[in-house]
PDB file of C-alpha atoms in Angstrom:
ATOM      1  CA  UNK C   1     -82.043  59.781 -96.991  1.00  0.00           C
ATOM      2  CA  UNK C   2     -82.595  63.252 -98.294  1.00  0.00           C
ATOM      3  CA  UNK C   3     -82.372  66.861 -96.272  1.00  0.00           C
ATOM      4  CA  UNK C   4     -79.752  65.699 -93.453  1.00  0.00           C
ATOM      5  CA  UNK C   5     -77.929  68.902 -92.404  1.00  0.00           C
ATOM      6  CA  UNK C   6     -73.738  68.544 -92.962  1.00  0.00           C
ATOM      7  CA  UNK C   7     -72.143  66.606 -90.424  1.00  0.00           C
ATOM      8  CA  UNK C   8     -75.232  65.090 -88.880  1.00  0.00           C
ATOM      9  CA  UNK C   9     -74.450  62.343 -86.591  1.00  0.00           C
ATOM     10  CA  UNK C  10     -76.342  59.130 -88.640  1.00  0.00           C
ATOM     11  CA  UNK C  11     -75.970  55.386 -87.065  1.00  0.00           C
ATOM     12  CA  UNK C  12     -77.515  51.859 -88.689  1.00  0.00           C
ATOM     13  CA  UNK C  13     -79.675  50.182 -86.330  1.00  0.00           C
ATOM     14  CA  UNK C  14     -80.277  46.441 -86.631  1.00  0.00           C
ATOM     15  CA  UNK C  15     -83.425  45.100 -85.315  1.00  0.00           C
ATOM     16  CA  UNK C  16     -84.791  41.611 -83.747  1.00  0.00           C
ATOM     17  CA  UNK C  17     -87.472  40.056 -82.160  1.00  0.00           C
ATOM     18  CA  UNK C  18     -84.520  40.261 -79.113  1.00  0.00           C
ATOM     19  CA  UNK C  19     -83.714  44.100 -79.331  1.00  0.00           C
ATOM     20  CA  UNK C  20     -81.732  45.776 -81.548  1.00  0.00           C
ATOM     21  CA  UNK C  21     -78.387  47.385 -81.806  1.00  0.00           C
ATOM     22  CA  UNK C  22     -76.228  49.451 -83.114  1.00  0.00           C
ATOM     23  CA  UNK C  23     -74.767  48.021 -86.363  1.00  0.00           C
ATOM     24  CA  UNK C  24     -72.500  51.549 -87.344  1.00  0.00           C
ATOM     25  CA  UNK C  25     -71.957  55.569 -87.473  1.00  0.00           C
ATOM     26  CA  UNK C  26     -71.238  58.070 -89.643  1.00  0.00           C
ATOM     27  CA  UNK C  27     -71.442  61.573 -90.258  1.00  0.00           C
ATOM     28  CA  UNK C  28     -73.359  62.936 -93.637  1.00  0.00           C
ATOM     29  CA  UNK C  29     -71.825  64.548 -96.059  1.00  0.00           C
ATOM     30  CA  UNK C  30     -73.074  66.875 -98.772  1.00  0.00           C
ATOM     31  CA  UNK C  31     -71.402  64.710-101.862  1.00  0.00           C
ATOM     32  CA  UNK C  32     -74.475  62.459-101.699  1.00  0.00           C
ATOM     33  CA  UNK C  33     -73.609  59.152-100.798  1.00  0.00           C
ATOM     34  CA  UNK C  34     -72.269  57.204 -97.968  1.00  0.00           C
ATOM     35  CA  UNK C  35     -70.904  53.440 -98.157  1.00  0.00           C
ATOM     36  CA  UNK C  36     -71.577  52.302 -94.211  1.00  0.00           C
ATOM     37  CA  UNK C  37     -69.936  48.507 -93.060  1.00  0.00           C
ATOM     38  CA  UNK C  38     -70.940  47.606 -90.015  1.00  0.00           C
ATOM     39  CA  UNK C  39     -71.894  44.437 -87.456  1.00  0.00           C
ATOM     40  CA  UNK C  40     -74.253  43.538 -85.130  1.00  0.00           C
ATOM     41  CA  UNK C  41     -74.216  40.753 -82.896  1.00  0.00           C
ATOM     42  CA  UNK C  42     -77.229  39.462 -84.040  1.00  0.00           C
ATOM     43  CA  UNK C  43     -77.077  36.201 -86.713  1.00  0.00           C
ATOM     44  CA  UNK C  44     -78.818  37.068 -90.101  1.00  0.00           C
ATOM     45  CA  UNK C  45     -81.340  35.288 -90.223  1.00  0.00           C
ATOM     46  CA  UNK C  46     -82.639  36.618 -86.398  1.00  0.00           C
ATOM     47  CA  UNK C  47     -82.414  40.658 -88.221  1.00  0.00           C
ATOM     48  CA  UNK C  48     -86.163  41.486 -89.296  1.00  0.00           C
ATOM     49  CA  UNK C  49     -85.155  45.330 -89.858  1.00  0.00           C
ATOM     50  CA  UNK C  50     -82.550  48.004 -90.315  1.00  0.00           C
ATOM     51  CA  UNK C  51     -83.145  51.581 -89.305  1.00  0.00           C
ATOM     52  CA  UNK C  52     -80.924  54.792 -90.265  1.00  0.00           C
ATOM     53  CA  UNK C  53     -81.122  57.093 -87.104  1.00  0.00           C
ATOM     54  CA  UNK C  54     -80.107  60.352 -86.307  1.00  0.00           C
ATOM     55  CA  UNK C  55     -77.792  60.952 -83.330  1.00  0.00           C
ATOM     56  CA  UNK C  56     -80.838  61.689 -81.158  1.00  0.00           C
ATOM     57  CA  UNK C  57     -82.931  59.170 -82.700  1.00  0.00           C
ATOM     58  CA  UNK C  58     -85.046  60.774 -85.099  1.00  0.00           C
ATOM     59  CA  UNK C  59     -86.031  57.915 -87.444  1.00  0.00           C
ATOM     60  CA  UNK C  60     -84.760  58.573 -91.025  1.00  0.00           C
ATOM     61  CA  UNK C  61     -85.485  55.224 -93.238  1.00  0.00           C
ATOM     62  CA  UNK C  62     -86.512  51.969 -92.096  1.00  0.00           C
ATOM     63  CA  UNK C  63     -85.747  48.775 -93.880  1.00  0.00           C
ATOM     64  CA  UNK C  64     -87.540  45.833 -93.331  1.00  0.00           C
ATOM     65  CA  UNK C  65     -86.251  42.187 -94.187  1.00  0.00           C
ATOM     66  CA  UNK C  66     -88.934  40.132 -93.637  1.00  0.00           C
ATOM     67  CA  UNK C  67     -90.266  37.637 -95.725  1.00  0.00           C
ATOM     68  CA  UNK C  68     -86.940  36.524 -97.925  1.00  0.00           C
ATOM     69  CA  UNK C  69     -86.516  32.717 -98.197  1.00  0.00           C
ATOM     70  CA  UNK C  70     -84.444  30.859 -95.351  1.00  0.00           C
ATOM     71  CA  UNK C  71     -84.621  34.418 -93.526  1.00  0.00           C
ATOM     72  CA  UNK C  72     -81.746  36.271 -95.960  1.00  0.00           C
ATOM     73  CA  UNK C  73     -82.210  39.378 -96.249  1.00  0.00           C
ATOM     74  CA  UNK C  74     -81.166  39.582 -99.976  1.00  0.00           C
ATOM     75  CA  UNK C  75     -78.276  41.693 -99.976  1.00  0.00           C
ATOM     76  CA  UNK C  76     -77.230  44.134-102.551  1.00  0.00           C
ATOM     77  CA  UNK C  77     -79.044  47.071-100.988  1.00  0.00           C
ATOM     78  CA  UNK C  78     -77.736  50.147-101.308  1.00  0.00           C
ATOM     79  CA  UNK C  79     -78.789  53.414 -98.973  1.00  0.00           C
ATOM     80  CA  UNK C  80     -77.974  57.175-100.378  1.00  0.00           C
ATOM     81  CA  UNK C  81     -77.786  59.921 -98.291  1.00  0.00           C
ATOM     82  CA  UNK C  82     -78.128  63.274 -99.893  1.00  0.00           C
TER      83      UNK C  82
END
């Protein structure tokens, strides 16, 4: 995620066919990158998508998981803000 102004409010959003909700928060920072941990309450296999939000909604990136084997989402993925 590119052009995020300093300090801007950013949250991961994990999506299912149920809802979605709010996996974790941070604030960007100019450096470039941004390791985020969070959790949903959602098993794995049920997530079909993660979206990086601003505080007020805006959508920034949207990651979809569909269509791995046995429903994993593969893992490994890394998102950089800059």
């Amino acid at each position: 995620v590119s052009g995020l102004p300093a300090q801007e409010r950013c949250r991961l959003v994990a999506v299912s066919p149920g809802g979605s909700d709010v996996a974790a928060s941070w604030s960007a920072r100019y450096d470039g990158t941004a390791r985020v941990v969070g959790t949903s309450g959602f098993p794995e296999r049920q997530i079909t998508a993660l979206r990086v939000e601003s505080a007020s909604h805006r959508l920034l990136l949207l990651i979809r998981l569909g269509g791995h084997p046995h429903g994993q989402s593969g893992g490994g993925q890394g998102v950089r803000s800059r």
